[in-house]
Short mmCIF file of C-alpha atoms in Angstrom, two decimals:
data_model
loop_
_atom_site.label_atom_id
_atom_site.label_comp_id
_atom_site.label_asym_id
_atom_site.label_seq_id
_atom_site.Cartn_x
_atom_site.Cartn_y
_atom_site.Cartn_z
CA MET A 1 57.37 -59.21 42.13
CA ARG A 2 55.25 -61.39 40.03
CA ILE A 3 51.28 -61.69 40.80
CA ASN A 4 49.88 -65.04 40.93
CA SER A 5 46.94 -66.45 40.23
CA VAL A 6 45.95 -69.26 42.75
CA PHE A 7 42.55 -71.34 42.74
CA ALA A 8 41.74 -72.98 46.14
CA GLU A 9 39.06 -75.48 46.13
CA SER A 10 37.24 -77.72 49.35
CA HIS A 11 34.66 -80.25 49.46
CA GLU A 12 34.70 -81.32 53.04
CA THR A 13 35.60 -79.24 55.93
CA GLY A 14 39.29 -78.78 56.90
CA GLU A 15 40.19 -79.92 53.41
CA LEU A 16 42.02 -77.41 50.76
CA THR A 17 43.37 -78.00 47.48
CA LEU A 18 45.57 -75.12 46.35
CA LYS A 19 46.41 -74.64 42.76
CA GLY A 20 49.40 -72.69 41.19
CA PHE A 21 52.71 -73.91 42.68
CA SER A 22 55.53 -73.85 40.42
CA TYR A 23 57.82 -77.07 40.62
CA ILE A 24 61.27 -75.87 41.81
CA LYS A 25 63.35 -78.02 39.10
CA ASP A 26 61.31 -75.76 36.19
CA THR A 27 61.69 -72.13 37.62
CA LEU A 28 63.37 -70.39 40.59
CA PRO A 29 61.19 -67.85 42.54
CA ASP A 30 62.11 -63.69 42.44
CA ASP A 31 64.81 -62.52 44.40
CA PHE A 32 63.21 -61.75 48.26
CA GLU A 33 59.89 -63.58 47.19
CA VAL A 34 57.89 -64.77 50.08
CA CYS A 35 56.77 -68.42 49.27
CA LEU A 36 54.74 -71.40 50.54
CA ILE A 37 57.14 -74.55 50.08
CA ILE A 38 56.51 -78.22 49.74
CA GLU A 39 59.46 -79.95 50.91
CA LYS A 40 60.36 -83.34 49.27
CA ASN A 41 59.55 -85.19 52.35
CA GLY A 42 55.88 -84.00 52.09
CA HIS A 43 56.03 -80.76 54.92
CA LEU A 44 54.75 -77.41 54.03
CA SER A 45 56.40 -74.40 54.99
CA ALA A 46 57.14 -70.92 54.10
CA GLY A 47 60.73 -68.87 53.60
CA CYS A 48 61.86 -65.78 51.99
CA TRP A 49 63.88 -66.52 48.60
CA ASP A 50 67.07 -65.25 49.35
CA THR A 51 70.34 -65.26 46.35
CA GLY A 52 72.80 -63.42 48.35
CA LEU A 53 76.29 -64.59 48.97
CA ARG A 54 75.45 -66.24 52.28
CA SER A 55 72.51 -67.95 50.67
CA THR A 56 74.21 -68.88 47.61
CA ASP A 57 77.56 -71.07 49.22
CA ASP A 58 79.71 -67.84 47.41
CA GLY A 59 77.82 -68.64 43.98
CA LYS A 60 78.04 -72.29 44.58
CA VAL A 61 73.71 -72.59 44.36
CA PRO A 62 71.41 -70.19 43.00
CA GLY A 63 70.15 -69.60 46.58
CA CYS A 64 67.64 -71.11 50.08
CA PHE A 65 64.95 -70.09 51.41
CA ARG A 66 65.22 -68.37 54.48
CA GLN A 67 63.00 -68.61 57.57
CA SER A 68 62.13 -66.04 60.03
CA ARG A 69 63.70 -68.21 63.14
CA GLY A 70 67.33 -68.35 61.40
CA GLY A 71 66.44 -71.31 59.84
CA PHE A 72 66.71 -72.25 56.01
CA ILE A 73 65.81 -74.60 53.59
CA GLY A 74 68.08 -75.53 50.67
CA LEU A 75 67.22 -75.91 47.08
CA ASP A 76 68.00 -79.38 47.19
CA ASN A 77 65.32 -80.02 49.72
CA VAL A 78 62.47 -78.34 47.66
CA LEU A 79 60.04 -79.56 45.40
CA ALA A 80 57.37 -76.88 44.39
CA PHE A 81 56.98 -72.63 45.50
CA LEU A 82 54.05 -70.54 45.85
CA PRO A 83 54.88 -67.15 46.03
CA ILE A 84 52.17 -65.66 48.60
CA GLU A 85 52.89 -61.85 48.71
CA LYS A 86 50.99 -60.95 46.06
CA ALA A 87 48.82 -63.82 45.42
CA GLU A 88 45.06 -63.70 44.30
CA ILE A 89 43.48 -66.65 45.35
CA GLY A 90 40.24 -67.70 43.20
CA ILE A 91 37.84 -69.55 45.30
CA LYS A 92 36.38 -72.41 43.22
CA SER A 93 34.05 -74.02 45.68
CA TRP A 94 34.03 -73.77 49.63
CA VAL A 95 32.42 -76.14 52.28
CA ASN A 96 31.51 -73.98 55.06
CA SER A 97 32.57 -75.65 58.90
CA LYS A 98 29.89 -75.58 61.17
#
């Protein structure tokens, strides 16, 4: 499992920019890696990358993101991902909420 360097930046209360995502078209997560996911429809989600037979449709696709409630997100629906289990976040700037 890789360790990611992630940068967080905030300029306004309630706003946070995360940098360090990988585009799914460029690379795939490691097997069983828990990731923050940006879906192509703009939704933010989380899931565990799985490459087992059930998740690859018997080898027809490289895998899918499994979710805690039994759901899944297919590869075609994912824009980018950020592995979060071993992420080190460097906070560039932060606006404190009062």
